[in-house]
mmCIF file of C-alpha atoms and ligand atoms in Angstrom:
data_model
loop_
_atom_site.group_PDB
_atom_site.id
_atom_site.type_symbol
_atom_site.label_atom_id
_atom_site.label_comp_id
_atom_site.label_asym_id
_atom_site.label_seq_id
_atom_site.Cartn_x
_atom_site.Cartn_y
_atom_site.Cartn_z
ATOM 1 C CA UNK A 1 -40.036 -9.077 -70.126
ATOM 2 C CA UNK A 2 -38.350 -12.145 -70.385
ATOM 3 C CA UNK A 3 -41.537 -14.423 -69.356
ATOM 4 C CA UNK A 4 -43.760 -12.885 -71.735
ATOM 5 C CA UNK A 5 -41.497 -13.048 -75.399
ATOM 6 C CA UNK A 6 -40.414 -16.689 -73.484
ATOM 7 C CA UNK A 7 -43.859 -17.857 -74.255
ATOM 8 C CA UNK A 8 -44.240 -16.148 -77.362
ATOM 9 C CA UNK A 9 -41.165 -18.116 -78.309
ATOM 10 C CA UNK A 10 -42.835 -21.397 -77.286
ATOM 11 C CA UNK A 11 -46.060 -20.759 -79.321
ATOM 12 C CA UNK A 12 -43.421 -20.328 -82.474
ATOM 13 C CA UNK A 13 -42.087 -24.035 -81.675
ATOM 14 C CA UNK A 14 -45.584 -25.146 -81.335
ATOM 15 C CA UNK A 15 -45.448 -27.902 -84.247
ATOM 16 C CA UNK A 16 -48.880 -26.844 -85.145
ATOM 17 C CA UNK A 17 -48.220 -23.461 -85.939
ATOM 18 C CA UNK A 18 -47.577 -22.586 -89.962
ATOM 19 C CA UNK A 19 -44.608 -20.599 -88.980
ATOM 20 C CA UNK A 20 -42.812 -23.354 -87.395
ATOM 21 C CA UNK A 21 -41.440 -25.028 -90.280
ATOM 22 C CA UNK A 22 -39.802 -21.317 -91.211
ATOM 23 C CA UNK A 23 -35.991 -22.289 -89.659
ATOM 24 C CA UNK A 24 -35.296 -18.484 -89.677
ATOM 25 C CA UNK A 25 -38.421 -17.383 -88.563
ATOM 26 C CA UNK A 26 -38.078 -19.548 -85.285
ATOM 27 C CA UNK A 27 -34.274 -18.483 -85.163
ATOM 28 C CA UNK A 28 -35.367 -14.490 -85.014
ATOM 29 C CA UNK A 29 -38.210 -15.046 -82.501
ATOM 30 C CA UNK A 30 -34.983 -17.164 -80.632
ATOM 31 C CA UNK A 31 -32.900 -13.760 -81.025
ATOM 32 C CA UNK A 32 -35.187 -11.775 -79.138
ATOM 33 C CA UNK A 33 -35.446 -13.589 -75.839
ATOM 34 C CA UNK A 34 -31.540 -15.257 -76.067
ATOM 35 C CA UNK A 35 -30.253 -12.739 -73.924
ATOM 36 C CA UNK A 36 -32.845 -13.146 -71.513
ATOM 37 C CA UNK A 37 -33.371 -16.865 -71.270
ATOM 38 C CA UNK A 38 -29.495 -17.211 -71.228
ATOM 39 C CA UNK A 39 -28.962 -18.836 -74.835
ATOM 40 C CA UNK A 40 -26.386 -17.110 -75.855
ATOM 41 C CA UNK A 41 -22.801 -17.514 -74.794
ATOM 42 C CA UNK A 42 -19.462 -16.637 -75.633
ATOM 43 C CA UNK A 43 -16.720 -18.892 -76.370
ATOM 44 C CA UNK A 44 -12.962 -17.495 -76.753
ATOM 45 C CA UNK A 45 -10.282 -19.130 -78.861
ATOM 46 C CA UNK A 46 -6.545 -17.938 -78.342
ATOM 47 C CA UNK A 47 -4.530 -15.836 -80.495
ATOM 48 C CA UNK A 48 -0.405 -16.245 -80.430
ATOM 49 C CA UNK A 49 2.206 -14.040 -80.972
ATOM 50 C CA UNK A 50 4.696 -15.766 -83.569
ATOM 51 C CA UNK A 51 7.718 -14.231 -81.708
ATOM 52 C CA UNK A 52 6.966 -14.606 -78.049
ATOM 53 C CA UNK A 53 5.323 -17.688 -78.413
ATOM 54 C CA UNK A 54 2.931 -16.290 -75.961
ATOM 55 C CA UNK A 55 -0.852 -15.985 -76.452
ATOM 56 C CA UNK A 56 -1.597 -12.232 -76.334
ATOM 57 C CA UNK A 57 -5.362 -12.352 -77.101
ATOM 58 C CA UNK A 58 -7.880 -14.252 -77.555
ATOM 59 C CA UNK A 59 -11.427 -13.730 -79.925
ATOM 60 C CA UNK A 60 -14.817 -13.958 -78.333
ATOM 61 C CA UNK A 61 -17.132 -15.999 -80.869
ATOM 62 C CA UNK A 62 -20.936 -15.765 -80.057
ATOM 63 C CA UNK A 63 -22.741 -18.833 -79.866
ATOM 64 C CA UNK A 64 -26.605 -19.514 -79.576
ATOM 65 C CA UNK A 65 -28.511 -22.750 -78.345
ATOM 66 C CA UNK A 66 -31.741 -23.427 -79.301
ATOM 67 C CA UNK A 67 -34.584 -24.364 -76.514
ATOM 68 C CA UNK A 68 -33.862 -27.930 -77.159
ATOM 69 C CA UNK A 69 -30.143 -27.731 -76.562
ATOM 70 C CA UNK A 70 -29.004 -27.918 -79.976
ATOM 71 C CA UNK A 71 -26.427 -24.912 -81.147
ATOM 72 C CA UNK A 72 -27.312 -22.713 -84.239
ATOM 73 C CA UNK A 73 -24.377 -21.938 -85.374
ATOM 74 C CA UNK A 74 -22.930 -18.205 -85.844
ATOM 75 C CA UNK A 75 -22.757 -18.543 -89.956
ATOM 76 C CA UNK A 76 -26.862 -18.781 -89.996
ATOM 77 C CA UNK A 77 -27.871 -16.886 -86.697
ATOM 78 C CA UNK A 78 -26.026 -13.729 -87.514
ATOM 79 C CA UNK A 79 -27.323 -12.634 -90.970
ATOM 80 C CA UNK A 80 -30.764 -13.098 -89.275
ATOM 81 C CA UNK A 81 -29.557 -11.128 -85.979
ATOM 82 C CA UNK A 82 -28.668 -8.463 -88.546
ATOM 83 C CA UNK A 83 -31.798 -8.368 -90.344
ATOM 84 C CA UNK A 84 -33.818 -8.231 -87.707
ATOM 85 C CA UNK A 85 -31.760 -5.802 -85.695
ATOM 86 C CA UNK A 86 -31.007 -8.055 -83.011
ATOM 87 C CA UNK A 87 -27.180 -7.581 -83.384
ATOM 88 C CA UNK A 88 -27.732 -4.461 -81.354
ATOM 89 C CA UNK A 89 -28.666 -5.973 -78.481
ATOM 90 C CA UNK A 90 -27.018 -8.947 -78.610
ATOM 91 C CA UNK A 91 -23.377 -7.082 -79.748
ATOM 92 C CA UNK A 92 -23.742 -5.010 -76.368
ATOM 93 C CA UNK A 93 -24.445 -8.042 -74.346
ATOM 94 C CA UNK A 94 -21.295 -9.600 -75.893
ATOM 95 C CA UNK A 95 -18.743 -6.404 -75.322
ATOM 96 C CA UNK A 96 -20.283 -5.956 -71.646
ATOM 97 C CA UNK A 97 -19.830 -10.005 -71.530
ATOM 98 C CA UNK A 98 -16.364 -9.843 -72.467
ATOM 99 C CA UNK A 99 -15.327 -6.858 -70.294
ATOM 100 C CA UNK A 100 -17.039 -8.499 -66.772
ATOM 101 C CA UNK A 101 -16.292 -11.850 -67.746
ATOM 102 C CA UNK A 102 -12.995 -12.082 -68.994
ATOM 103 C CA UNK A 103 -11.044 -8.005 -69.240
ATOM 104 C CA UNK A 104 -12.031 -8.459 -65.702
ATOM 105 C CA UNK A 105 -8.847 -10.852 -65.171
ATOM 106 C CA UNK A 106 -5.812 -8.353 -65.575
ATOM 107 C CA UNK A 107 -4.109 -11.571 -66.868
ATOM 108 C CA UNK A 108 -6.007 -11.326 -70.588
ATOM 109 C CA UNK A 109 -3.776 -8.642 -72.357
ATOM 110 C CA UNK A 110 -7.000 -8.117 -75.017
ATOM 111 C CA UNK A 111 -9.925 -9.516 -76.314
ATOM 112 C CA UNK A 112 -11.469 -9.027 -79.720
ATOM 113 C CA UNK A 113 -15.474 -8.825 -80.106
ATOM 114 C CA UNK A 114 -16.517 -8.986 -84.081
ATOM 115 C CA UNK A 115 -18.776 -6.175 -84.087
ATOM 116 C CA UNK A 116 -21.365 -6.122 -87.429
ATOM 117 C CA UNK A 117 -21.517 -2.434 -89.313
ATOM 118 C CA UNK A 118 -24.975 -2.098 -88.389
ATOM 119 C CA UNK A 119 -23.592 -1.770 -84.730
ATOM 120 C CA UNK A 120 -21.251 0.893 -86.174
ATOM 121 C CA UNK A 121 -23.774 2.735 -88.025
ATOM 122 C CA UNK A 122 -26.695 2.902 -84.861
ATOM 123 C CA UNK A 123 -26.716 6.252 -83.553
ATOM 124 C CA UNK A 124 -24.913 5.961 -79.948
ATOM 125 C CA UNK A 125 -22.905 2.489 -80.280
ATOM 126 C CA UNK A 126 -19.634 4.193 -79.578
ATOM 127 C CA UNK A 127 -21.072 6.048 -76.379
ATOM 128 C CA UNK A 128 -22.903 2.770 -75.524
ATOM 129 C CA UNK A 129 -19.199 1.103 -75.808
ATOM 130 C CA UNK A 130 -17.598 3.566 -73.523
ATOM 131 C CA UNK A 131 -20.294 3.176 -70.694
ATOM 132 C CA UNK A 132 -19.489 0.026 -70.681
ATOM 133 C CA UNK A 133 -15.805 0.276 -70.168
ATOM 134 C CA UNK A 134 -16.293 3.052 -67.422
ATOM 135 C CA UNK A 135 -18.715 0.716 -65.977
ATOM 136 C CA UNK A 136 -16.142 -2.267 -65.708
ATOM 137 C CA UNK A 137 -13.428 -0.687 -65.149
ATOM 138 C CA UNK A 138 -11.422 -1.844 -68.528
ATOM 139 C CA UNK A 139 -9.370 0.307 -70.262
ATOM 140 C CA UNK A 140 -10.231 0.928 -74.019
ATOM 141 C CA UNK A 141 -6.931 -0.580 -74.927
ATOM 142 C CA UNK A 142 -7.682 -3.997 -74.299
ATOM 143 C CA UNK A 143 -11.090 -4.427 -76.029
ATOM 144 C CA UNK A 144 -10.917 -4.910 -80.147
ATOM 145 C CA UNK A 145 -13.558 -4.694 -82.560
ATOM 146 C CA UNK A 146 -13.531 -6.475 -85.447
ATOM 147 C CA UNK A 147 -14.985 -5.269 -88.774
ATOM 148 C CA UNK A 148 -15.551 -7.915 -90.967
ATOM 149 C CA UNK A 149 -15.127 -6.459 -95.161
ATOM 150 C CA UNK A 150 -17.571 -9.395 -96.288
ATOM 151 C CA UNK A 151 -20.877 -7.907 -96.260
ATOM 152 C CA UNK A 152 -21.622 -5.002 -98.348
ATOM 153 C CA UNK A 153 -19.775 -1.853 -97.511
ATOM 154 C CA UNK A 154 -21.018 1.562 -98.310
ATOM 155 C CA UNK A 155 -19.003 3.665 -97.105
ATOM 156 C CA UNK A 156 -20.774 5.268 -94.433
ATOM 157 C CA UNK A 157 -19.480 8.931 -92.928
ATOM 158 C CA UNK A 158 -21.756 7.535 -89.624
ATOM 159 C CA UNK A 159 -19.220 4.115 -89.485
ATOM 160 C CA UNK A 160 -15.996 6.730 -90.376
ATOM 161 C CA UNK A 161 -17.417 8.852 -87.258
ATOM 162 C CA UNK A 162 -18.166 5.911 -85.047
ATOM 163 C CA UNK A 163 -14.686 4.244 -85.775
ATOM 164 C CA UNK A 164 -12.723 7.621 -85.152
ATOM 165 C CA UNK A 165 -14.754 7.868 -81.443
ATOM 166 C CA UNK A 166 -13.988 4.282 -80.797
ATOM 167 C CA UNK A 167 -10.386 5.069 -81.300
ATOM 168 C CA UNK A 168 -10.459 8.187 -78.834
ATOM 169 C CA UNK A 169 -11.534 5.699 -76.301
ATOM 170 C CA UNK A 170 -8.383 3.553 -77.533
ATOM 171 C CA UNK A 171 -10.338 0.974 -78.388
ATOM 172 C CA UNK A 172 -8.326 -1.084 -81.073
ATOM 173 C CA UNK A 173 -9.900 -1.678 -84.499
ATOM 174 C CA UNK A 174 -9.382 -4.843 -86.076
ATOM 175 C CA UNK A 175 -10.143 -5.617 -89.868
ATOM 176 C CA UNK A 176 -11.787 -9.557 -90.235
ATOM 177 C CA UNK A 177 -11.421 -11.683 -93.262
ATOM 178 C CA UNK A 178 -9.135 -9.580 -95.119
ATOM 179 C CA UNK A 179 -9.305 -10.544 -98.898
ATOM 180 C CA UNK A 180 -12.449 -12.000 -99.217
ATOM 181 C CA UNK A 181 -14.272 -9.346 -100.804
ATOM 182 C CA UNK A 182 -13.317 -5.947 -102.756
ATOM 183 C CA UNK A 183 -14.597 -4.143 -99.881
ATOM 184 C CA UNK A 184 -11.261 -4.936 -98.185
ATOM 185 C CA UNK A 185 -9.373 -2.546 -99.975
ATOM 186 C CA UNK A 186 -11.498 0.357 -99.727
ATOM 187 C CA UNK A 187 -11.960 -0.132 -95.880
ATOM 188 C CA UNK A 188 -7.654 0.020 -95.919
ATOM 189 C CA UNK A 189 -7.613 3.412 -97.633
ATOM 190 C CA UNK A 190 -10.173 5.051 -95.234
ATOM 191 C CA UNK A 191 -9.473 3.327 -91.768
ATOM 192 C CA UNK A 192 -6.255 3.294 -89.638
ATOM 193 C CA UNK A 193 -7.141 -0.534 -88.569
ATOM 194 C CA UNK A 194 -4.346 -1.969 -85.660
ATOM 195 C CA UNK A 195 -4.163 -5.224 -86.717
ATOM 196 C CA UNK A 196 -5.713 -6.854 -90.545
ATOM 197 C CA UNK A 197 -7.018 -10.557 -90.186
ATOM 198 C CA UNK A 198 -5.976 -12.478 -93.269
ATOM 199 C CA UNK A 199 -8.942 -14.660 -93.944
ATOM 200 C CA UNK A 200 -8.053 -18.385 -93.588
ATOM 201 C CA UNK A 201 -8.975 -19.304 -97.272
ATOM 202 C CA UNK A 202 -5.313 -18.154 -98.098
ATOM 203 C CA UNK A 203 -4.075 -20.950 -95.899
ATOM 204 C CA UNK A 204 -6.164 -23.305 -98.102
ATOM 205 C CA UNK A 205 -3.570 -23.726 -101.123
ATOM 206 C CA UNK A 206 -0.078 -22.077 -99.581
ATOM 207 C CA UNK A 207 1.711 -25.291 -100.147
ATOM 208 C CA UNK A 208 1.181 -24.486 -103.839
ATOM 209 C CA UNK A 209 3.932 -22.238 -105.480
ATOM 210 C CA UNK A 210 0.570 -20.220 -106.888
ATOM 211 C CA UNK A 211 -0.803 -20.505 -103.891
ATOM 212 C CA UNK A 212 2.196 -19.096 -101.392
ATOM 213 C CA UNK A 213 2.915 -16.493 -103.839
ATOM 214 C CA UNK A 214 -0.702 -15.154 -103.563
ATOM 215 C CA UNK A 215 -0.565 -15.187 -99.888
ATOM 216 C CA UNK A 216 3.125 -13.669 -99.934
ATOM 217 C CA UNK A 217 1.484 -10.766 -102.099
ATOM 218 C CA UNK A 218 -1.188 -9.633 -99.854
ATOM 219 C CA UNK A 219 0.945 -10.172 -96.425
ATOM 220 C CA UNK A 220 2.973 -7.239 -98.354
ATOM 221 C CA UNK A 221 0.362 -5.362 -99.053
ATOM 222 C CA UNK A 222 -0.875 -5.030 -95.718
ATOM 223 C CA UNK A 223 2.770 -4.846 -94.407
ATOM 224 C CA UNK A 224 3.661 -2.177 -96.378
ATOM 225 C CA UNK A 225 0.870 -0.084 -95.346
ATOM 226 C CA UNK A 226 2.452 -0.354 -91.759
ATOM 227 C CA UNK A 227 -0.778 -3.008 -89.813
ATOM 228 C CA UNK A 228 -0.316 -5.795 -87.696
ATOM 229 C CA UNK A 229 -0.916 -8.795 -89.423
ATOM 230 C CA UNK A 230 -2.569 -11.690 -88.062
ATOM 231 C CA UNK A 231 -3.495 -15.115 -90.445
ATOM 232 C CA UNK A 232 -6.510 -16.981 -89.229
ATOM 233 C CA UNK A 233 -7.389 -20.919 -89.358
ATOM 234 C CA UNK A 234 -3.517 -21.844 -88.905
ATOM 235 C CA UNK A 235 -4.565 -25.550 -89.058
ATOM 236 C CA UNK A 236 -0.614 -27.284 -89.205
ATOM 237 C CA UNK A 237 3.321 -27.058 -87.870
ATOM 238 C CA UNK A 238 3.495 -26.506 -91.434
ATOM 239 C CA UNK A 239 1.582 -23.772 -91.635
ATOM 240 C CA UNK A 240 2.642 -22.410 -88.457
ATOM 241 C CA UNK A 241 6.176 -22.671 -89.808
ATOM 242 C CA UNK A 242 5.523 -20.754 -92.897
ATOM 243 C CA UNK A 243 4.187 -17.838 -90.550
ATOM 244 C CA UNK A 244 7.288 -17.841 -89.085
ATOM 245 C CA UNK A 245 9.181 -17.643 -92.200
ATOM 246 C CA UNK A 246 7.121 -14.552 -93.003
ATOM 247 C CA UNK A 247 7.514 -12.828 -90.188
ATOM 248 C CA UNK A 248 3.791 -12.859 -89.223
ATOM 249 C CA UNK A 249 2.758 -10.972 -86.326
ATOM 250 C CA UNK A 250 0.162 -12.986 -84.807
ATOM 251 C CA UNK A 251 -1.723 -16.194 -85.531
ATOM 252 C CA UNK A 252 -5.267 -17.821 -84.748
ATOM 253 C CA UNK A 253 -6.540 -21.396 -85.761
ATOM 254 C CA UNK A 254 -7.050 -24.566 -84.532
ATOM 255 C CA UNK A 255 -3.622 -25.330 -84.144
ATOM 256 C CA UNK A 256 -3.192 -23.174 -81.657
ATOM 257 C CA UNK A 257 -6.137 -23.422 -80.033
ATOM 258 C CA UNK A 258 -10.168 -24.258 -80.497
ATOM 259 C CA UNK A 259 -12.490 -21.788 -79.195
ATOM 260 C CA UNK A 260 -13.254 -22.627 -75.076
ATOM 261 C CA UNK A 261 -15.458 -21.097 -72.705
ATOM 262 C CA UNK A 262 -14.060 -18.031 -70.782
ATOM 263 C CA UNK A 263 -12.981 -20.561 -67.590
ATOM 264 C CA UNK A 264 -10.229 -22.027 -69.479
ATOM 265 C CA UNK A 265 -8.565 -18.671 -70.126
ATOM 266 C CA UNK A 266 -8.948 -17.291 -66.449
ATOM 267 C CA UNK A 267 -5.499 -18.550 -64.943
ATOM 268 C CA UNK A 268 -4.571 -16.829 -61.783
ATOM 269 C CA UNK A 269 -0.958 -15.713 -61.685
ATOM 270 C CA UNK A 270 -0.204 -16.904 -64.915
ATOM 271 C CA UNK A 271 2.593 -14.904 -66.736
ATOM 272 C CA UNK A 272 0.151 -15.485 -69.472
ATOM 273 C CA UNK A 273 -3.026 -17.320 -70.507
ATOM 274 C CA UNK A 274 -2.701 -20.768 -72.559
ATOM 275 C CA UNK A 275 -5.030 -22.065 -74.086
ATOM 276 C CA UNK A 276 -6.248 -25.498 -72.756
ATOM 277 C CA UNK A 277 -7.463 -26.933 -75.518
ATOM 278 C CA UNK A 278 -4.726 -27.484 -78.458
ATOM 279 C CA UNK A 279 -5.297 -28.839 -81.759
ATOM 280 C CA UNK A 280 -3.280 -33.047 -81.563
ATOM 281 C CA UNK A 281 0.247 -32.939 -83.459
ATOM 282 C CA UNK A 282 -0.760 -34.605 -86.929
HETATM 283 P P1 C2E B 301 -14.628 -14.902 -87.743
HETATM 284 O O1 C2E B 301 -14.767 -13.674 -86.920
HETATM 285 O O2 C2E B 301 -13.719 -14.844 -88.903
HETATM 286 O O3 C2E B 301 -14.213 -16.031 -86.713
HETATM 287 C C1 C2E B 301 -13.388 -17.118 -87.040
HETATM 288 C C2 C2E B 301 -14.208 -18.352 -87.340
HETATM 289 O O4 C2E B 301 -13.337 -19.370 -87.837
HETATM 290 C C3 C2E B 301 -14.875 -18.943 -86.111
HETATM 291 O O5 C2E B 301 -16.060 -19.589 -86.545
HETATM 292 C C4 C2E B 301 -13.849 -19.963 -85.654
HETATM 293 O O6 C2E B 301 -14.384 -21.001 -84.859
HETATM 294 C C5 C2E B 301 -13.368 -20.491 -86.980
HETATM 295 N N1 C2E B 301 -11.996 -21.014 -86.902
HETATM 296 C C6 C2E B 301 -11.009 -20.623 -86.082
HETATM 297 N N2 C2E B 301 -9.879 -21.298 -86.313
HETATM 298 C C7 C2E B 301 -10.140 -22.141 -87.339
HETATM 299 C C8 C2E B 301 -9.347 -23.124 -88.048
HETATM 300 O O7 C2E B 301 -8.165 -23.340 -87.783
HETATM 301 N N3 C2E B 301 -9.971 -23.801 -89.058
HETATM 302 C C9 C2E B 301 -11.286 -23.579 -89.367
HETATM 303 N N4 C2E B 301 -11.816 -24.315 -90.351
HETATM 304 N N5 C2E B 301 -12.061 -22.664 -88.715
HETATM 305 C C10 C2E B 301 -11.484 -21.953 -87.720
HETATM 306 P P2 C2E B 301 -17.476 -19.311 -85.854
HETATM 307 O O8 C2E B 301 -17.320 -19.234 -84.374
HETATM 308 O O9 C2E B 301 -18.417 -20.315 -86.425
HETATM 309 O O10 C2E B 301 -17.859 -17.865 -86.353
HETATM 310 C C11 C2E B 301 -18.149 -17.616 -87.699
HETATM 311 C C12 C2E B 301 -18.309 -16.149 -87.950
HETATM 312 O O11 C2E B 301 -19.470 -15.631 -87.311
HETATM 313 C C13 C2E B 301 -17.166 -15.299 -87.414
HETATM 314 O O12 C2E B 301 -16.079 -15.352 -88.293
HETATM 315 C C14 C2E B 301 -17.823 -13.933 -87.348
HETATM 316 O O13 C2E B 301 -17.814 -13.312 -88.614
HETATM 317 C C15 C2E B 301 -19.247 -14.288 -86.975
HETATM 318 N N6 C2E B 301 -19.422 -14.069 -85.537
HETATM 319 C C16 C2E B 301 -19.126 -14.896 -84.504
HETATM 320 N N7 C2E B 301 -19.419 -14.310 -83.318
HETATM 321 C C17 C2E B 301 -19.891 -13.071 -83.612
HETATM 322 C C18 C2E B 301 -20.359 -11.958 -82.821
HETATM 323 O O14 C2E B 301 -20.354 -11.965 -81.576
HETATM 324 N N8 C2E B 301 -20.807 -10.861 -83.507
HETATM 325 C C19 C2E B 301 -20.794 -10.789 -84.879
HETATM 326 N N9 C2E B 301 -21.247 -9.681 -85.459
HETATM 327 N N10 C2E B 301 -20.351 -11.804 -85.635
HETATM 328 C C20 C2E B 301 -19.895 -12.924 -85.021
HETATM 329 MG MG1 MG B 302 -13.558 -12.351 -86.222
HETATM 330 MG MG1 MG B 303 -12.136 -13.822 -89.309
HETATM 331 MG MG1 MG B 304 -13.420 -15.681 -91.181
#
């Protein structure tokens, strides 16, 4: 229970133990009692529609503080979670999160969990995923999962399976960080995803000629083959404005919002959520 892995996470802080010096041993040993203790948490940041102007989801981005009130963040607790098979837990606490604490507010059209593809590839996630929506009451159609192509990718018949139930329950798939890896174009030809994420390192150089052409390139790609596109870590109007000019679907980045706790997206009555916290005109 959560008392006794709460002081088995002390004695791993204890400054006199050999192990305490080992940042990802302590960060594990965290992992284990995080749901428990209440150090996780999930933060949402909004996601526009280019043509409505309106903000028609938002993502839910997992955060983790650290006895001591610092925050670990998701880049170095993640790979561990995954190693250590933490993820499982912690990805179900985050849908079930999501679904109570936020899909329970008719006013959120859909919110996107990233879901890692050792979720997909544990016997009984999908199953474990629909409990959870019969349980809340939220219909499959406004949860996404995101499946990021960084890590490596074997093609797994048990994530092809998984994905194809998750779909019966009309839960929407979402590809992450689309052209970041060579897994990305394998993960196209097999899966039906709604929406493809174009990774925000495209952003990084599309006021070069090189740069714009590149990003014009895979926006086609991905267009052509009939997805919703959506560009992450839209940082400027500029930006923003070249979106527009390509007819992107949907956008996500700090200009149009940082990630916020779930609070700031519960509005009562709203025709639609805003986000509260917008990035300062530069
Ligand atoms: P991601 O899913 O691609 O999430 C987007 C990341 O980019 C978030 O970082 C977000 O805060 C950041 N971001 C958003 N807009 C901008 C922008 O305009 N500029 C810049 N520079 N950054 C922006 P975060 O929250 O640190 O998450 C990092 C990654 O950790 C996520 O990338 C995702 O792969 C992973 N992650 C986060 N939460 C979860 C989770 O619940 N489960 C799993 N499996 N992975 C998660
Ligand atoms: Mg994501
Ligand atoms: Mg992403
Ligand atoms: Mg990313």
């Amino acid at each position: 229970g959560a008392k006794a892995s709460g002081r088995n996470c002390a004695r791993l802080f204890d400054p006199n133990d050999p192990h305490s010096n080992d940042e990802s041993e302590n960060i594990a040993a965290l992992l284990k009692i995080a749901v428990d203790q209440d150090l996780v948490s999930l933060v949402y940041q909004p996601i526009r529609n280019v043509a409505s102007g309106r903000v028609d989801a938002v993502e839910a981005l997992m955060r983790l503080r650290m006895l001591d009130g610092t925050s670990v963040p998701p880049s170095l607790f993640i790979p561990i979670a995954e190693r250590t098979g933490a993820i499982l837990d912690l990805g179900r606490w985050a849908i079930r999160t999501v679904c109570r604490e936020l899909l329970a507010d008719e006013h959120v059209p859909v919110v996107s969990v990233n879901v890692s593809p050792i979720q997909l590839k544990s016997p009984g996630f999908a199953a474990s995923v629909a409990a959870i929506l019969g349980e809340t009451g939220v219909a499959g159609g406004r949860l996404a999962l995101e499946i990021t192509e960084g890590l490596e990718m074997e093609m797994h018949s048990d994530i092809l399976r998984c994905i194809s139930d998750l779909k019966t329950l009309g839960v929407r798939i979402w590809l992450d960080d689309f052209g970041t890896g060579f897994a990305g174009l394998s993960w196209l030809r097999l899966i039906d995803f709604d929406t493809v994420k174009i990774d925000r390192s495209f952003l990084h150089d599309c006021d070069t000629p090189r740069g714009k052409a590149m990003l014009q390139d895979i926006i086609g790609l991905v267009r052509n083959r009939g997805h919703m596109i959506l560009v992450e870590g839209v940082e400027t109007e500029e930006q923003l404005a070249l979106m527009r000019q390509f007819r992107i679907d949907q956008v996500q980045g700090f200009h149009v919002g940082r990630p916020a706790p779930a609070q700031t997206f519960r509005l009562p009555a709203a025709p639609n959520i805003r986000p509260a916290a917008r990035a300062k005109p530069r």
